[in-house]
Amino acid sequence: MESFTKVFWLFGRSGAGKTTLGLLLFAGLRDRNIPIIYLDGDELRSRLCSDLGFKSEARLENHRRIAEIARLLTMQGHNVIVSTMAPEHLHRDMVNSILGSKLVWFYIHAPLPVCIERDPKGIYKRAQEGHINHLIDYPFEVPRPQESANYIDTSVQGVNDCYQIVLQTMKVYLSDFVI
C-alpha cells in the first residue's frame, strides 16, 4: 500500500488558512474512508518540537522531524496532510529530499496584512507584544518555479472554494481511492 500513499503539505504564513483547509480536507477524506492522518505544525510545536525555537536552524529541524514522521506514516499505508509555515526554500528542499515523489506541495497564500488581520490564534498579537521573535520580521520565501507548488490564494477565494480546489488536485494523486 505504501506506493499509493502521499503527503499533501500545505505551507504558507500563519493566518493564511493552512489549518482550516487541512482540517476540512482531513474530515472530508476520512468520511470517504481514505486512510489519512493530519499533522498540524502548531500542535507538533507544542509537544514533539517544543524544544525548538524559531530561528532558521530550529525551523529546519522542526520540518525534518515532521517530514520523517510523515514518511513513516506513508510506509504504514497512510496518506498524510501536513500544515506548517515552511517559510524558506532550505526547509522545503530538505522536506523534498526526505519525501521525494510522495510529496505534493500546496502553497496557501494570503498577504501578510491579511494574515495579521485574521490572526486566528493570536500569534501576531503576541509577536507585536514581544512574546514571539522572528515571526513578522521573518522572511517568507515564495515557492520557486521548480518547487511546482499548487497555489491557493485564500484572500481571493472563500474557504469552500479553496477546499474544492485542493480536493480536486488531491483526487489526481489519490486515484486508487474513491473520492
Coordinates of C-alpha atoms in Angstrom, one line a residue:
M1 CA 0.0 0.0 0.0
E2 CA 2.9 2.3 0.6
S3 CA 3.5 3.1 -3.1
F4 CA 0.0 4.7 -3.3
T5 CA 0.2 7.0 -0.3
K6 CA 1.0 10.7 -0.5
V7 CA 2.0 13.6 1.8
F8 CA 0.0 16.7 1.0
W9 CA 1.9 19.6 2.5
L10 CA 0.1 22.9 3.0
F11 CA 2.5 25.7 3.7
G12 CA 2.3 29.5 4.0
R13 CA 2.2 32.3 6.5
S14 CA 0.5 31.9 9.9
G15 CA -3.1 33.0 9.3
A16 CA -3.2 32.1 5.6
G17 CA -5.7 29.3 6.2
K18 CA -3.5 26.1 6.3
T19 CA -5.1 24.7 9.4
T20 CA -8.6 25.5 8.3
L21 CA -8.1 23.8 5.0
G22 CA -6.1 20.9 6.5
L23 CA -8.9 20.1 9.0
L24 CA -11.6 20.3 6.3
L25 CA -9.6 18.0 4.0
F26 CA -8.8 15.6 6.8
A27 CA -12.5 15.3 7.7
G28 CA -13.6 15.1 4.1
L29 CA -11.2 12.3 3.2
R30 CA -11.8 10.4 6.5
D31 CA -15.5 10.5 5.8
R32 CA -14.8 8.8 2.5
N33 CA -12.8 6.1 4.3
I34 CA -9.5 7.2 2.8
P35 CA -6.6 6.3 5.2
I36 CA -5.5 9.8 6.2
I37 CA -3.6 11.4 9.1
Y38 CA -3.4 15.2 9.8
L39 CA -0.2 16.7 11.2
D40 CA -0.6 20.3 12.3
G41 CA 2.6 22.4 12.7
D42 CA 1.3 24.3 15.8
E43 CA 0.3 21.0 17.5
L44 CA 3.6 19.4 16.8
R45 CA 5.5 22.5 18.0
S46 CA 3.6 22.5 21.3
R47 CA 4.7 18.9 22.1
L48 CA 7.2 17.0 19.9
C49 CA 9.1 20.0 18.8
S50 CA 8.6 22.2 21.9
D51 CA 12.4 22.2 22.4
L52 CA 12.9 24.2 19.2
G53 CA 12.9 27.9 18.7
F54 CA 12.0 29.9 15.6
K55 CA 15.4 30.7 14.1
S56 CA 16.2 29.1 10.7
E57 CA 18.2 26.1 12.1
A58 CA 15.4 25.3 14.6
R59 CA 12.7 25.6 11.9
L60 CA 14.8 23.3 9.7
E61 CA 14.9 20.7 12.4
N62 CA 11.2 21.1 13.0
H63 CA 10.5 20.4 9.4
R64 CA 12.9 17.5 9.3
R65 CA 11.1 15.8 12.2
I66 CA 7.7 16.4 10.6
A67 CA 8.9 15.0 7.3
E68 CA 10.3 11.9 8.9
I69 CA 7.0 11.3 10.8
A70 CA 5.1 11.7 7.5
R71 CA 7.5 9.3 5.8
L72 CA 7.0 6.7 8.4
L73 CA 3.2 7.1 8.2
T74 CA 3.2 6.6 4.5
M75 CA 5.2 3.4 5.0
Q76 CA 2.3 2.2 7.1
G77 CA -0.2 2.9 4.4
H78 CA -1.5 6.3 5.4
N79 CA -1.9 9.4 3.4
V80 CA -0.8 12.5 5.3
I81 CA -1.9 16.1 5.3
V82 CA 0.7 18.4 6.9
S83 CA 0.3 22.1 7.6
T84 CA 3.3 24.2 8.5
M85 CA 4.8 27.6 7.6
A86 CA 7.9 26.1 5.8
P87 CA 9.0 29.7 5.1
E88 CA 12.4 29.1 3.5
H89 CA 13.5 27.3 0.3
L90 CA 16.0 25.4 2.5
H91 CA 13.2 23.9 4.6
R92 CA 11.2 22.8 1.6
D93 CA 14.3 21.4 -0.1
M94 CA 15.0 19.3 2.9
V95 CA 11.4 18.0 3.1
N96 CA 11.7 17.2 -0.6
S97 CA 14.9 15.2 0.0
I98 CA 13.1 13.1 2.7
L99 CA 9.7 12.5 0.9
G100 CA 10.6 12.7 -2.8
S101 CA 7.8 11.5 -5.1
K102 CA 5.4 11.0 -2.2
L103 CA 5.2 14.8 -1.6
V104 CA 2.6 17.2 -3.1
W105 CA 3.0 20.9 -2.1
F106 CA 0.2 23.4 -1.7
Y107 CA 1.2 27.0 -1.2
I108 CA -1.6 28.5 0.9
H109 CA -1.2 32.3 0.3
A110 CA -2.6 35.4 1.9
P111 CA -0.8 38.7 2.0
L112 CA 0.9 39.5 5.4
P113 CA -1.6 42.3 6.2
V114 CA -4.5 39.9 5.7
C115 CA -2.8 37.3 7.9
I116 CA -2.2 39.9 10.6
E117 CA -5.8 41.0 10.4
R118 CA -7.1 37.4 10.6
D119 CA -4.7 36.3 13.4
P120 CA -6.9 33.3 14.4
K121 CA -4.5 32.1 17.1
G122 CA -3.4 35.5 18.4
I123 CA 0.2 34.8 17.2
Y124 CA 0.7 38.1 15.5
K125 CA -0.6 40.0 18.6
R126 CA 1.9 38.1 20.8
A127 CA 4.7 38.9 18.3
Q128 CA 3.8 42.6 18.3
E129 CA 3.8 42.5 22.1
G130 CA 7.3 41.0 22.0
H131 CA 6.4 37.5 23.2
I132 CA 7.4 35.8 20.0
N133 CA 10.5 36.7 18.0
H134 CA 11.1 36.0 14.3
L135 CA 7.5 35.9 13.1
I136 CA 6.5 39.2 11.4
D137 CA 10.1 40.1 10.5
Y138 CA 11.0 36.6 9.4
P139 CA 11.3 36.4 5.6
F140 CA 8.9 34.2 3.8
E141 CA 10.3 32.9 0.5
V142 CA 7.6 32.2 -2.0
P143 CA 7.9 29.0 -4.0
R144 CA 10.4 28.8 -6.8
P145 CA 9.1 27.6 -10.2
Q146 CA 10.9 24.3 -9.8
E147 CA 9.1 23.6 -6.5
S148 CA 5.9 23.3 -8.5
A149 CA 3.6 24.0 -5.6
N150 CA -0.1 24.2 -6.1
Y151 CA -1.1 27.9 -5.5
I152 CA -4.2 28.7 -3.4
D153 CA -4.9 32.3 -2.5
T154 CA -7.3 32.4 0.5
S155 CA -7.5 36.2 0.4
V156 CA -9.3 36.0 -3.0
Q157 CA -11.4 32.8 -2.7
G158 CA -13.6 31.6 0.1
V159 CA -12.8 28.6 2.3
N160 CA -15.2 26.3 0.5
D161 CA -13.8 27.2 -2.9
C162 CA -10.2 26.7 -1.7
Y163 CA -11.3 23.3 -0.2
Q164 CA -12.8 22.2 -3.5
I165 CA -9.7 23.3 -5.5
V166 CA -7.3 21.4 -3.2
L167 CA -9.6 18.4 -3.1
Q168 CA -9.8 18.2 -6.9
T169 CA -6.0 18.3 -7.1
M170 CA -5.7 15.6 -4.4
K171 CA -8.1 13.4 -6.4
V172 CA -5.4 13.0 -9.1
Y173 CA -2.9 11.7 -6.6
L174 CA -5.5 9.5 -4.8
S175 CA -6.9 7.9 -7.9
D176 CA -6.6 4.5 -6.3
F177 CA -9.2 5.6 -3.7
V178 CA -12.8 6.7 -4.4
I179 CA -13.2 10.3 -3.6

